[in-house]
Coordinates of C-alpha atoms in Angstrom, one line a residue:
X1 CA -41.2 4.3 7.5
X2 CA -44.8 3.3 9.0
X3 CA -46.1 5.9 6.5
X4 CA -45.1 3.4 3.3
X5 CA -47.3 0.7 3.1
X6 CA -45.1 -1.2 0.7
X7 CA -42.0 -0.9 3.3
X8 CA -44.4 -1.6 6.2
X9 CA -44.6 -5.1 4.9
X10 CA -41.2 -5.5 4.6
X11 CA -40.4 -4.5 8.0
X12 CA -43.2 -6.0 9.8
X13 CA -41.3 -8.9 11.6
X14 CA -38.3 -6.5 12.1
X15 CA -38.0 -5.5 15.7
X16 CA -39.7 -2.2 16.7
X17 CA -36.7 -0.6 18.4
X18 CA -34.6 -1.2 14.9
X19 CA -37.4 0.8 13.0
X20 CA -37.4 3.8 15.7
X21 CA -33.5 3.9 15.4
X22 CA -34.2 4.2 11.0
X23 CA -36.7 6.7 11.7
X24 CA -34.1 8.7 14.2
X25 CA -31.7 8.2 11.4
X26 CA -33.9 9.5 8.0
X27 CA -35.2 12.6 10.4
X28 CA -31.2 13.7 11.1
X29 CA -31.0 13.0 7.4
X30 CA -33.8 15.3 6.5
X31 CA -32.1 17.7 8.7
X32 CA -28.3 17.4 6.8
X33 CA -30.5 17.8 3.1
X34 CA -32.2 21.0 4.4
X35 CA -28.8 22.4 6.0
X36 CA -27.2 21.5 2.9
X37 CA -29.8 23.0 0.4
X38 CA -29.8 26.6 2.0
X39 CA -25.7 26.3 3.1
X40 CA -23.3 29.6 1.6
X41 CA -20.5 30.8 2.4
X42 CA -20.9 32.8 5.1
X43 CA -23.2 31.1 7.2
X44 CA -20.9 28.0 7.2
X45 CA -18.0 30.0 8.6
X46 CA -20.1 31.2 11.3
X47 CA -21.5 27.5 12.2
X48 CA -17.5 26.7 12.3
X49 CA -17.1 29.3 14.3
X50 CA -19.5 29.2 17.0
X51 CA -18.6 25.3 16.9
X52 CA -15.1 26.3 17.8
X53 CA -16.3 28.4 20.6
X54 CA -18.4 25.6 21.7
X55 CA -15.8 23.2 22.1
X56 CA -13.2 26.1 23.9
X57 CA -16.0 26.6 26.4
X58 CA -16.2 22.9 27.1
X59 CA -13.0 22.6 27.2
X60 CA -12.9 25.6 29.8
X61 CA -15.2 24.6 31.7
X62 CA -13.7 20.8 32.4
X63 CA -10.4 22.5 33.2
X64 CA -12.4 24.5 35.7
X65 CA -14.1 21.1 37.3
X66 CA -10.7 19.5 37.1
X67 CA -9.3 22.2 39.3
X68 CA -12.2 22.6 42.1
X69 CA -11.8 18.5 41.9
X70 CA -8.7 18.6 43.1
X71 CA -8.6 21.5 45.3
X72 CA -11.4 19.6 47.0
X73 CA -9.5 16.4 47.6
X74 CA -6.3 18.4 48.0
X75 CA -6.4 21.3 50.0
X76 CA -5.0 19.8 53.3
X77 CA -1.6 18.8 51.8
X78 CA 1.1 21.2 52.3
X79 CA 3.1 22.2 48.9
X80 CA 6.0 19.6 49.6
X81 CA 3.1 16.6 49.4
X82 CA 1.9 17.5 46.6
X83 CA 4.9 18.0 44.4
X84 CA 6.1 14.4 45.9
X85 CA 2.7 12.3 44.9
X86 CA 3.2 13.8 41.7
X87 CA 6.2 13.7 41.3
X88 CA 5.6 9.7 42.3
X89 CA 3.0 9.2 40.1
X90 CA 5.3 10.8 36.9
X91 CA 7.4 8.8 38.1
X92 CA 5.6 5.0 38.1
X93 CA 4.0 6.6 34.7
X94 CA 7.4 6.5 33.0
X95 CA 8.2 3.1 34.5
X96 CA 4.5 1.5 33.1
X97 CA 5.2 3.0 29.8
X98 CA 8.7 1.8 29.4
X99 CA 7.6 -1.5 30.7
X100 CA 4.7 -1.8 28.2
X101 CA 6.8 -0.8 25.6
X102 CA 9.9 -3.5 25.9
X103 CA 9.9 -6.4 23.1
X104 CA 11.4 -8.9 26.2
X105 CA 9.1 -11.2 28.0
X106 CA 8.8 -9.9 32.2
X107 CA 10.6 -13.1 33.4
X108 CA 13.6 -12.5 30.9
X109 CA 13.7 -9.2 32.4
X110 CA 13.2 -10.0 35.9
X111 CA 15.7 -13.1 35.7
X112 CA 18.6 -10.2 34.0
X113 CA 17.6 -8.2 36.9
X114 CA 18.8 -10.8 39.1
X115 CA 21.8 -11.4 37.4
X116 CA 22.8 -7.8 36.9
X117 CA 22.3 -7.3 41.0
X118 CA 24.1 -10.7 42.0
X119 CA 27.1 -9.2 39.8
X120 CA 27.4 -6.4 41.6
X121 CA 28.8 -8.1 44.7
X122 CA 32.1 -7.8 45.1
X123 CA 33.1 -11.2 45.5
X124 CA 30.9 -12.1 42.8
X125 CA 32.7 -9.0 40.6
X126 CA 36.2 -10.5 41.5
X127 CA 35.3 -13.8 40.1
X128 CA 34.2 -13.0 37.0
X129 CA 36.7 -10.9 36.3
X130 CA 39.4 -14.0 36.5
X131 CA 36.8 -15.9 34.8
X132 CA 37.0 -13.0 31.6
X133 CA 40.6 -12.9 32.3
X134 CA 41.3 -16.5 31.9
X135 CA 39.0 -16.4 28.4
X136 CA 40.8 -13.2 27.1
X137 CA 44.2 -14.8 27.7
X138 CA 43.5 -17.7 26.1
X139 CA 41.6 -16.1 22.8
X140 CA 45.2 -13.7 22.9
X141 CA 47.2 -17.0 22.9
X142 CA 44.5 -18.5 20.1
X143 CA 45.0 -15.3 17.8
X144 CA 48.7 -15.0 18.4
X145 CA 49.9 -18.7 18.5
X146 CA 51.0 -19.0 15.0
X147 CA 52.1 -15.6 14.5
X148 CA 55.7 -15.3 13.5
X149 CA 56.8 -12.3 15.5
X150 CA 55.6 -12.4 18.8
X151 CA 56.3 -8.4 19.4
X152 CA 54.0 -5.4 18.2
X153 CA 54.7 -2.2 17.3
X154 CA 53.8 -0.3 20.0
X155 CA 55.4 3.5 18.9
X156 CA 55.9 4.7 15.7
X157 CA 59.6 5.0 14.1
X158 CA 61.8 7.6 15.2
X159 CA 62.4 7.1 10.8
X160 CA 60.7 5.7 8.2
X161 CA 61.6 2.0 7.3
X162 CA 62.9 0.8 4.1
X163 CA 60.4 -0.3 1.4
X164 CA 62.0 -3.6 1.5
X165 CA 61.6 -3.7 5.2
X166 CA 57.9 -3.0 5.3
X167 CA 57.5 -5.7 2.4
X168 CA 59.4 -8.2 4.0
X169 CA 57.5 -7.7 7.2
X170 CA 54.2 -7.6 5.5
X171 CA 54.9 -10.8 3.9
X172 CA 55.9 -12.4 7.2
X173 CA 52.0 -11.0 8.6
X174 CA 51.0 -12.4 5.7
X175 CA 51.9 -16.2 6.3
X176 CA 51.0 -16.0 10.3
X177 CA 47.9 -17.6 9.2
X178 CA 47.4 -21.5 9.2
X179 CA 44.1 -21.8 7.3
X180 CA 44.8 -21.8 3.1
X181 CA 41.8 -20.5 2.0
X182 CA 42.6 -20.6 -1.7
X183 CA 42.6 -24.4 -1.5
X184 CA 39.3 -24.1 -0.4
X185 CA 39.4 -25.3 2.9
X186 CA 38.1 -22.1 4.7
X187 CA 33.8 -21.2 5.4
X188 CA 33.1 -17.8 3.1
X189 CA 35.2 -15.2 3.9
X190 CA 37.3 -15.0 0.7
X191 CA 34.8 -15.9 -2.2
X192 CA 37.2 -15.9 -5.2
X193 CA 40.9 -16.7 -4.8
X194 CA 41.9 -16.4 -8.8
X195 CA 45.0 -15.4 -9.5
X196 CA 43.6 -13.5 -12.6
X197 CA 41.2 -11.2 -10.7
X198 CA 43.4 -10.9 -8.0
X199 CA 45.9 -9.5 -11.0
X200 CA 43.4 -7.0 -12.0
X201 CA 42.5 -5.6 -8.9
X202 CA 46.0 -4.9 -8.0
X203 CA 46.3 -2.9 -10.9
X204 CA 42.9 -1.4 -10.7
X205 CA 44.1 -0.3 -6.6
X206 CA 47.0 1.4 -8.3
X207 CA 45.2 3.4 -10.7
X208 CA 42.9 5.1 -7.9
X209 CA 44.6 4.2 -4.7
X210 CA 44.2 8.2 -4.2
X211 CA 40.8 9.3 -5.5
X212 CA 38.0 10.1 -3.1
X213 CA 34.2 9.6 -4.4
X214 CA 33.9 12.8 -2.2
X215 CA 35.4 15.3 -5.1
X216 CA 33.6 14.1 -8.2
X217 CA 34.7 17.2 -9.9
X218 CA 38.4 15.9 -8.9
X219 CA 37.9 12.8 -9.5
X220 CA 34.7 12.4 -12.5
X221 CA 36.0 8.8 -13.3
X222 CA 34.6 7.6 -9.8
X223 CA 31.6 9.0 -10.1
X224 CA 30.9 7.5 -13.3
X225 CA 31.8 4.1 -11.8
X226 CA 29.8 4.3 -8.8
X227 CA 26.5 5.4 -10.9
X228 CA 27.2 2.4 -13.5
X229 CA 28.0 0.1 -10.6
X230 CA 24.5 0.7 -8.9
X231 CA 22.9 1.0 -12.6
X232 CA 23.7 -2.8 -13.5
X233 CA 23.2 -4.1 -10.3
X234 CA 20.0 -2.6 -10.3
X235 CA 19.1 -3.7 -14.0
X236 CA 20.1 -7.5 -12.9
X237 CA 17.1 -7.3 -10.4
X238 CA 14.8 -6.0 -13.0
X239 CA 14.6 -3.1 -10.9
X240 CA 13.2 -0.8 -13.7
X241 CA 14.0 2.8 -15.1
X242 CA 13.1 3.9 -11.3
X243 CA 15.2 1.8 -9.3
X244 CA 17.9 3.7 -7.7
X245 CA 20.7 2.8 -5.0
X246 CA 24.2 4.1 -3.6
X247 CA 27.7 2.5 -2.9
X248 CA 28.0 1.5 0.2
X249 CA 31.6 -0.3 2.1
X250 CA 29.7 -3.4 2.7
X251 CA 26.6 -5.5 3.8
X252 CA 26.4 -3.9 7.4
X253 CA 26.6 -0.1 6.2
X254 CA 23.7 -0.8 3.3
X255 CA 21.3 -2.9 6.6
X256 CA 22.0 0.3 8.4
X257 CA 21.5 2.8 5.6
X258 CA 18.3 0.7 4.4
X259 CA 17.1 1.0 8.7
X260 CA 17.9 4.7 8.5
X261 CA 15.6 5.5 5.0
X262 CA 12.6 3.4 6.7
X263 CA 13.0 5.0 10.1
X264 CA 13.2 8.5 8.4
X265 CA 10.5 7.7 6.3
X266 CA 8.5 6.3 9.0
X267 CA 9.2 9.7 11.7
X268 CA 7.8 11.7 8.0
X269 CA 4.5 9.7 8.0
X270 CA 3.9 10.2 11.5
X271 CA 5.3 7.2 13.4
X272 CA 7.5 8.4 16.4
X273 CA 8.5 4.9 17.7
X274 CA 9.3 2.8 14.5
X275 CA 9.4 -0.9 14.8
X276 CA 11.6 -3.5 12.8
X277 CA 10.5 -7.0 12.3
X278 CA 12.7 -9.6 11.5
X279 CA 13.4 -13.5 12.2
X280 CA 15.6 -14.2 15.2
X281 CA 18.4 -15.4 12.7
X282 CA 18.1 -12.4 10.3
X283 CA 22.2 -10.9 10.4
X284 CA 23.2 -9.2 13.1
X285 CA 23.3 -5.7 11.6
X286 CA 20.0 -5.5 12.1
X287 CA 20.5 -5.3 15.8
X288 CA 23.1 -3.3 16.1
X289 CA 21.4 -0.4 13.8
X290 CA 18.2 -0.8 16.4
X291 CA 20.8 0.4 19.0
X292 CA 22.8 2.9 16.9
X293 CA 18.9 4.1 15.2
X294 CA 17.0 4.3 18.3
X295 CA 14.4 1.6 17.1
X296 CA 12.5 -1.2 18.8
X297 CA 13.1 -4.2 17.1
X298 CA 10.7 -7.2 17.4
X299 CA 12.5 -10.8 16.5
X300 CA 10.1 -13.5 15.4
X301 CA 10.6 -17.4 16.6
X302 CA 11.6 -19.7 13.5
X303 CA 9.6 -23.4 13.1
X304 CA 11.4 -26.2 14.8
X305 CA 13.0 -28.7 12.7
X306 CA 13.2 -26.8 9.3
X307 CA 13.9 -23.5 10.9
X308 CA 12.5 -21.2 8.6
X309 CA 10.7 -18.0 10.0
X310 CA 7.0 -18.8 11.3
X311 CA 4.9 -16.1 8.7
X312 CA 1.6 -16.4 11.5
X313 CA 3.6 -15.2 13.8
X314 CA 5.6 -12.7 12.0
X315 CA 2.2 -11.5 10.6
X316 CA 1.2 -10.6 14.2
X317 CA 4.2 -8.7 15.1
X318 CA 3.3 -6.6 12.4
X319 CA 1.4 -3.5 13.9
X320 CA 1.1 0.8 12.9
X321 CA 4.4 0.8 14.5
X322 CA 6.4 -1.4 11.7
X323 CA 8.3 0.5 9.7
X324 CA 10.0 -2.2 7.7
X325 CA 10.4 -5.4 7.6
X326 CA 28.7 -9.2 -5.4
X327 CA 32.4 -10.8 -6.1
X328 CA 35.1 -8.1 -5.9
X329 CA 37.4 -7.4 -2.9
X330 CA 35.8 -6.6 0.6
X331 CA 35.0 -2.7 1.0
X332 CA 32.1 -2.3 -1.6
X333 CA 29.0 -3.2 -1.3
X334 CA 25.2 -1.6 -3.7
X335 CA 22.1 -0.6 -1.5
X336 CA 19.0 -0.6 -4.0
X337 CA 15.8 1.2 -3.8
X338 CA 12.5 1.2 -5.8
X339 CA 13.1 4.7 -6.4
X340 CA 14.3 8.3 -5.7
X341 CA 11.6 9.2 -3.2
X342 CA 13.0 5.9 -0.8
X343 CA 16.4 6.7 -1.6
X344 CA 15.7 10.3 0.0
X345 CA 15.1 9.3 3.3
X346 CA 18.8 7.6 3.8
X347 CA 20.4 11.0 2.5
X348 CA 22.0 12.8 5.9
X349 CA 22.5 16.6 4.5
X350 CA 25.6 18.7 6.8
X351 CA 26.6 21.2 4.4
X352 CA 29.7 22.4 7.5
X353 CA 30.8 18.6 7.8
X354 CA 32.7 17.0 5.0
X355 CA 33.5 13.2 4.6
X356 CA 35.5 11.1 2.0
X357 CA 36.2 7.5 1.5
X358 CA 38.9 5.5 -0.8
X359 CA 37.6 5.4 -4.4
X360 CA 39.7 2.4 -4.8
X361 CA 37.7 0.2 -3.8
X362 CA 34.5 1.0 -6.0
X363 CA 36.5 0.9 -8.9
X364 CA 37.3 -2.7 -8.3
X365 CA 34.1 -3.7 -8.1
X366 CA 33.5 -1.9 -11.3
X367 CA 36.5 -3.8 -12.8
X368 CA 35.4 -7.1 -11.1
X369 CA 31.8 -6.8 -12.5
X370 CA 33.2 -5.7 -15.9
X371 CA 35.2 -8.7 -16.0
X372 CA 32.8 -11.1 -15.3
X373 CA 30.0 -10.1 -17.2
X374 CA 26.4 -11.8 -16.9
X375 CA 27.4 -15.1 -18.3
X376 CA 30.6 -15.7 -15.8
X377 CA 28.1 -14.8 -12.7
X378 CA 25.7 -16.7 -13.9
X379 CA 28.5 -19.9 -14.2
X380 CA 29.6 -18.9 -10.7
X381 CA 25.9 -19.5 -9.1
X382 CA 25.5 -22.5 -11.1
X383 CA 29.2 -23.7 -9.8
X384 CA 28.5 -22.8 -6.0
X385 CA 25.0 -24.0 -6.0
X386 CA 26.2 -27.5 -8.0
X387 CA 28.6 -27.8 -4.9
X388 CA 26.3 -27.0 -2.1
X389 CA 23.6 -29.6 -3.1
X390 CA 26.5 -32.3 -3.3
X391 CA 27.8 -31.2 -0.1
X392 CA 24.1 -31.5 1.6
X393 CA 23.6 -34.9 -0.2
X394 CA 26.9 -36.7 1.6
X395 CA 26.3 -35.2 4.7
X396 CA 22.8 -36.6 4.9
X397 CA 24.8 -39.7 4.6
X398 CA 27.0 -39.2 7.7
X399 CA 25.9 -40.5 11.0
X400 CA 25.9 -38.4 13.3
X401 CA 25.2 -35.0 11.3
X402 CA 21.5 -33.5 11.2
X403 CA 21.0 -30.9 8.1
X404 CA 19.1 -28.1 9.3
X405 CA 15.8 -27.7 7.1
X406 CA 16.8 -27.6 2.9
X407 CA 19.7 -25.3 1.9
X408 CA 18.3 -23.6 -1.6
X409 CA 21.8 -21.6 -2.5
X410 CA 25.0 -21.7 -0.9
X411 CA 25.1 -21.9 3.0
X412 CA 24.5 -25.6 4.8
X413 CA 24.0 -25.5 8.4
X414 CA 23.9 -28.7 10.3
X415 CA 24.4 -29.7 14.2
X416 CA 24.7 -33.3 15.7
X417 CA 21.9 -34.9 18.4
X418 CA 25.0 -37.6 19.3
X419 CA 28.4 -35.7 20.0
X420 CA 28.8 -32.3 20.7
X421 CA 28.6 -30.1 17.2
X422 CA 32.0 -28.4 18.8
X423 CA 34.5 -30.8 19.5
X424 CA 33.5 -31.7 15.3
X425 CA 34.6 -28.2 14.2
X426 CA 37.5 -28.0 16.7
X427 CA 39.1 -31.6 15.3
X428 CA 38.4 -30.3 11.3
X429 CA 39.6 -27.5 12.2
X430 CA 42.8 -29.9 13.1
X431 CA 42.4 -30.7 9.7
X432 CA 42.6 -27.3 7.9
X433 CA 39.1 -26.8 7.5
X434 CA 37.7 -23.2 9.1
X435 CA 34.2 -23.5 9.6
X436 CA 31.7 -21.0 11.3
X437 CA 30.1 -21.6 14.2
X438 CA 26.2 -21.5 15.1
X439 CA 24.3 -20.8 18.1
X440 CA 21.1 -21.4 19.7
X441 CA 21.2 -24.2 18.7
X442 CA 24.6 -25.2 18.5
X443 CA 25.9 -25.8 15.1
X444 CA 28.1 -25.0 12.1
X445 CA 27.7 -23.9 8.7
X446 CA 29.6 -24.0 6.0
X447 CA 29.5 -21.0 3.2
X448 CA 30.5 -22.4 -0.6
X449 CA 32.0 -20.1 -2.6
X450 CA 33.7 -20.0 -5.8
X451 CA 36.8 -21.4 -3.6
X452 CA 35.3 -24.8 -3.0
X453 CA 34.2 -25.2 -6.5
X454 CA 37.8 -26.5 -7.0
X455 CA 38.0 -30.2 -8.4
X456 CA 38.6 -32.7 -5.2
X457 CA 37.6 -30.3 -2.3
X458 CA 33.9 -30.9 -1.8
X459 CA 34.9 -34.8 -1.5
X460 CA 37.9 -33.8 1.0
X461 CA 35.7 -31.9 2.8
X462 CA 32.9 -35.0 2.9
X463 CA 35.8 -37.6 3.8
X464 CA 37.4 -35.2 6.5
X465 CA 33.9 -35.0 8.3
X466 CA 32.8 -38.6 7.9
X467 CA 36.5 -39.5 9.6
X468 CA 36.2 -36.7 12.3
X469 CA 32.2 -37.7 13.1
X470 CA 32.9 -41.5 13.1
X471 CA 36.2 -41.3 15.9
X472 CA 33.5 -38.6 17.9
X473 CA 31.2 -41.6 17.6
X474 CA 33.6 -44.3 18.4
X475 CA 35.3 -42.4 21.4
X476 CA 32.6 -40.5 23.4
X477 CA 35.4 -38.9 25.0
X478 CA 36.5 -36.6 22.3
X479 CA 34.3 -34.7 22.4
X480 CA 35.8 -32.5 25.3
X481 CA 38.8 -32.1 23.5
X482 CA 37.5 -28.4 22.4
X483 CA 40.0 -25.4 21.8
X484 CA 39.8 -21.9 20.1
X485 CA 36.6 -20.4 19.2
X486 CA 35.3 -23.6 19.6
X487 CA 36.0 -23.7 23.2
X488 CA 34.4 -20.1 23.7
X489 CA 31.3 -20.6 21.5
X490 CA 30.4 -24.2 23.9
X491 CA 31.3 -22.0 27.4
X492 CA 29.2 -19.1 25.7
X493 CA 26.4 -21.2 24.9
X494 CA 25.9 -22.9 28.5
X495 CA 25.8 -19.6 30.8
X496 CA 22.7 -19.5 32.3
X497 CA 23.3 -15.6 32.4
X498 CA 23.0 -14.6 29.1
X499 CA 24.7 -11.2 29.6
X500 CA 27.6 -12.9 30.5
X501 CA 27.7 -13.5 26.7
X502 CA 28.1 -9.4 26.0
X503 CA 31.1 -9.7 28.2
X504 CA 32.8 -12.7 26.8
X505 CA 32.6 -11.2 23.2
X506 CA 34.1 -7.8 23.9
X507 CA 37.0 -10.1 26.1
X508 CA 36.8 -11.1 22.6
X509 CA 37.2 -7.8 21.0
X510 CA 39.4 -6.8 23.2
X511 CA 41.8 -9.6 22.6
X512 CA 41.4 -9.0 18.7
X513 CA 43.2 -5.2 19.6
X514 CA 45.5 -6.2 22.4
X515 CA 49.3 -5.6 22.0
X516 CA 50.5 -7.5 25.2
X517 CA 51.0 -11.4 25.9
X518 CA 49.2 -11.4 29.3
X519 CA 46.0 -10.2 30.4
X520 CA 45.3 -9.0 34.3
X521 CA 42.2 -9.4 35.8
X522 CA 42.1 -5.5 37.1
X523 CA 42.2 -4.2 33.6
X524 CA 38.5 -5.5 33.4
X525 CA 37.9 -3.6 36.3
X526 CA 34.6 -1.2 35.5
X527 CA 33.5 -3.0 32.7
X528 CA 31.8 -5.7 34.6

């Protein structure tokens, strides 16, 4: 560069340590143009080759220093020492790794450490397990109180019953319920209680109450279905000639399915220890295909007050590791992808393992959508989301009730800072209303659906909770009048071990299965 008067101008108030490091750099330059000019065939397989030889012999060599190293250090210690430090050291390696590597913060895990070990004691053991006892009992007695024929059927008849038997008996399991969710009164669950589509999908059930989407060769008219059903779902969100999906039996199965294509697609690209990302209130399926899936999943805070998920920190729980972030009877559900190359990486492939599933239930969504057609979906929304802005309105107006952030279709949470959110859901659900309850923070939500679009039931529902939160705010008192899930959710939510709350669901579980009136406190015994 010194050599060009017009450049040693330029550079003549740039340091003289920045103008060696340019010349170092154009004379390794010169070098690469000269190697490159007179480069063939031949002698660049030789330069690869004696550069592979290179590198072995390096590599030889620094297992050869590695060894005298140790041998060095090592040559005192009998056999028995030295496979126990390393076995030691393996051993504290497995333990930093799978420390590093856990989403929870060290004092959550230290404080479940302590809980874990204080629940081994065997007093401590015994009390719990009256404590789970007490709650299974009463969730038994909450499930079975209004049922009409306190004894189950334990053993299967010696002979078949009647038709009119089973009928009559399925009616009476039909009426053990005391919630009338086609008045309206009851949170989601049943999202269209018309006596017209209920008509239709009876009849469609008949029709292919025995075909299995397994045998499409058996049963073409299934096939055909399931392709249009994921066709028009997919053409309703503009998803393009490519877009492709599959039929799934619900909302969990397609978040587990969707986990399964990204974690397959991730292991295919390399990544061996796939990541999920997702709000601390995304659905719980999420979780539980993490555990099924063998993925880490990382759960993001959510802003305070409007409680929507906090994108800056989302966006730094995004690393190399991340590998992703309709109205007919229950059983169907349509998991969509951009296209076939996505859609690959959900496919499981057993040619010596068969599996089948009811066809009825995909051809009554294909009814269901038939008969609805864009235009009575798109009155639905309109209907559900007319309701759930008039529902948020009045309740702004209640005292007592706090709206969490704004509800933009069809689901309005909302908690209380004066009586306890519980006792509110416990004495409307006095009333007839079934509403679902919240967590962390306490609250409720209730789901519109087509069912509260009804004339008169958003305005029962507004005077039933203005009643029930004024006498909470008149007499303190009531608010420990809690019972049912109600009473299990508050008792949940106050356990300062949080583990406790595993246990107190599957009492839960278990109670939702149980054929006996009474439950004793040793058949918990190993599953504390």
């Amino acid at each position: 560069l010194n050599r060009l008067p017009v450049v040693n101008y330029l550079t003549a108030s740039i340091p003289a340590h920045f103008i060696q490091k340019m010349d170092w750099l154009l004379v390794h330059i010169d070098f690469l143009i000269d190697y490159m000019s007179t480069l063939t065939v031949e002698k660049l397989y030789n330069d690869i080759r004696m550069f592979v030889f290179s590198c072995f012999l390096a590599f030889i060599h620094l297992i050869d220093w590695c060894r005298r190293l140790y041998n060095v250090n090592f040559g005192e210690l009998e056999p028995w020492q030295i496979s126990a430090y390393t076995f030691c050291a393996f051993s504290v390696f497995l333990w930093l790794d799978k420390f590093f590597h856990c989403e929870e913060a060290f004092v959550v895990r230290l404080e479940k450490t302590l809980f874990r070990t204080a629940r081994r004691l065997p007093w401590v053991k015994r009390k719990i397990s009256v404590q789970l006892s007490k709650t299974r009992q009463s969730v038994q007695m909450e499930l079975q109180k209004n049922d009409p024929d306190p004894e189950f059927i334990r053993h299967l008849p010696d002979r078949g019953f009647d038709k009119n038997d089973i009928m009559a008996k399925a009616e009476r399991y039909q009426k053990a319920g005391t919630f009338d969710f086609s008045k309206g009164k009851v949170s989601g669950a049943v999202y269209n209680a018309n006596t017209e589509l209920v008509s239709l999908n009876a009849e469609i059930m008949k029709l292919f109450c025995w075909s299995n989407p397994l045998h499409p060769d058996i049963f073409p008219g299934i096939r055909k279905m399931e392709a249009e059903i994921v066709r028009m779902v997919c053409n309703m969100f503009n998803g393009g000639n490519n877009a492709c999906g599959t039929v799934t039996s619900g909302g969990t199965e397609s978040l587990l399915l969707a986990c399964l294509a990204y974690r397959n697609r991730a292991y295919g690209r390399g990544n061996k220890d796939p990541e999920i990302v997702v709000p601390v209130s995304a659905h719980g399926a999420f979780d539980k295909a993490a555990q099924m899936l063998r993925l880490r999943i990382r759960h993001v805070p959510l802003e305070a007050g409007t409680f929507k998920v906090d994108l800056d920190k989302m966006k730094q729980m995004i690393t190399k590791s991340t590998c992703m972030y309709g109205f007919s009877t229950k059983g169907t559900s349509v998991l969509m992808y951009r296209n076939k190359l996505y859609q690959r990486y959900q496919y499981f492939c057993q040619p010596d393992w068969p599996g089948s599933r009811n066809g009825a239930n995909s051809a009554s969504c294909w009814a269901t959508m038939l008969h609805f057609g864009i235009y009575g979906y798109v009155q639905c929304t309109r209907k559900i989301i007319r309701t759930a802005r008039y529902i948020e309105r009045k309740l702004r107006e209640v005292k007592g009730i706090y709206i969490f952030g704004h509800p933009r279709v069809s689901v309005v949470a909302f908690t209380s800072y004066v009586f306890d959110i519980y006792a509110f859901a416990s004495q409307m659900g006095d009333r007839g209303w079934s509403l679902n309850l919240l967590q962390l923070p306490a609250a409720v939500h209730f789901c519109i659906t087509m069912n509260q679009t009804q004339e008169g039931v958003a305005h029962s529902f507004i005077e039933d909770a203005t009643a029930v939160a004024e006498a909470l705010l008149e007499d303190p008192s009531k608010s420990n009048d809690i019972s049912g899930a109600a009473a299990l959710y508050g008792s949940s939510q106050t356990l300062p071990d949080r583990t406790l709350v595993n246990e107190i669901a599957c009492a839960y579980l278990d109670a939702c299965y149980a054929t006996e009136t009474k439950c004793d406190p040793d058949d918990l015994d190993g599953l504390i």
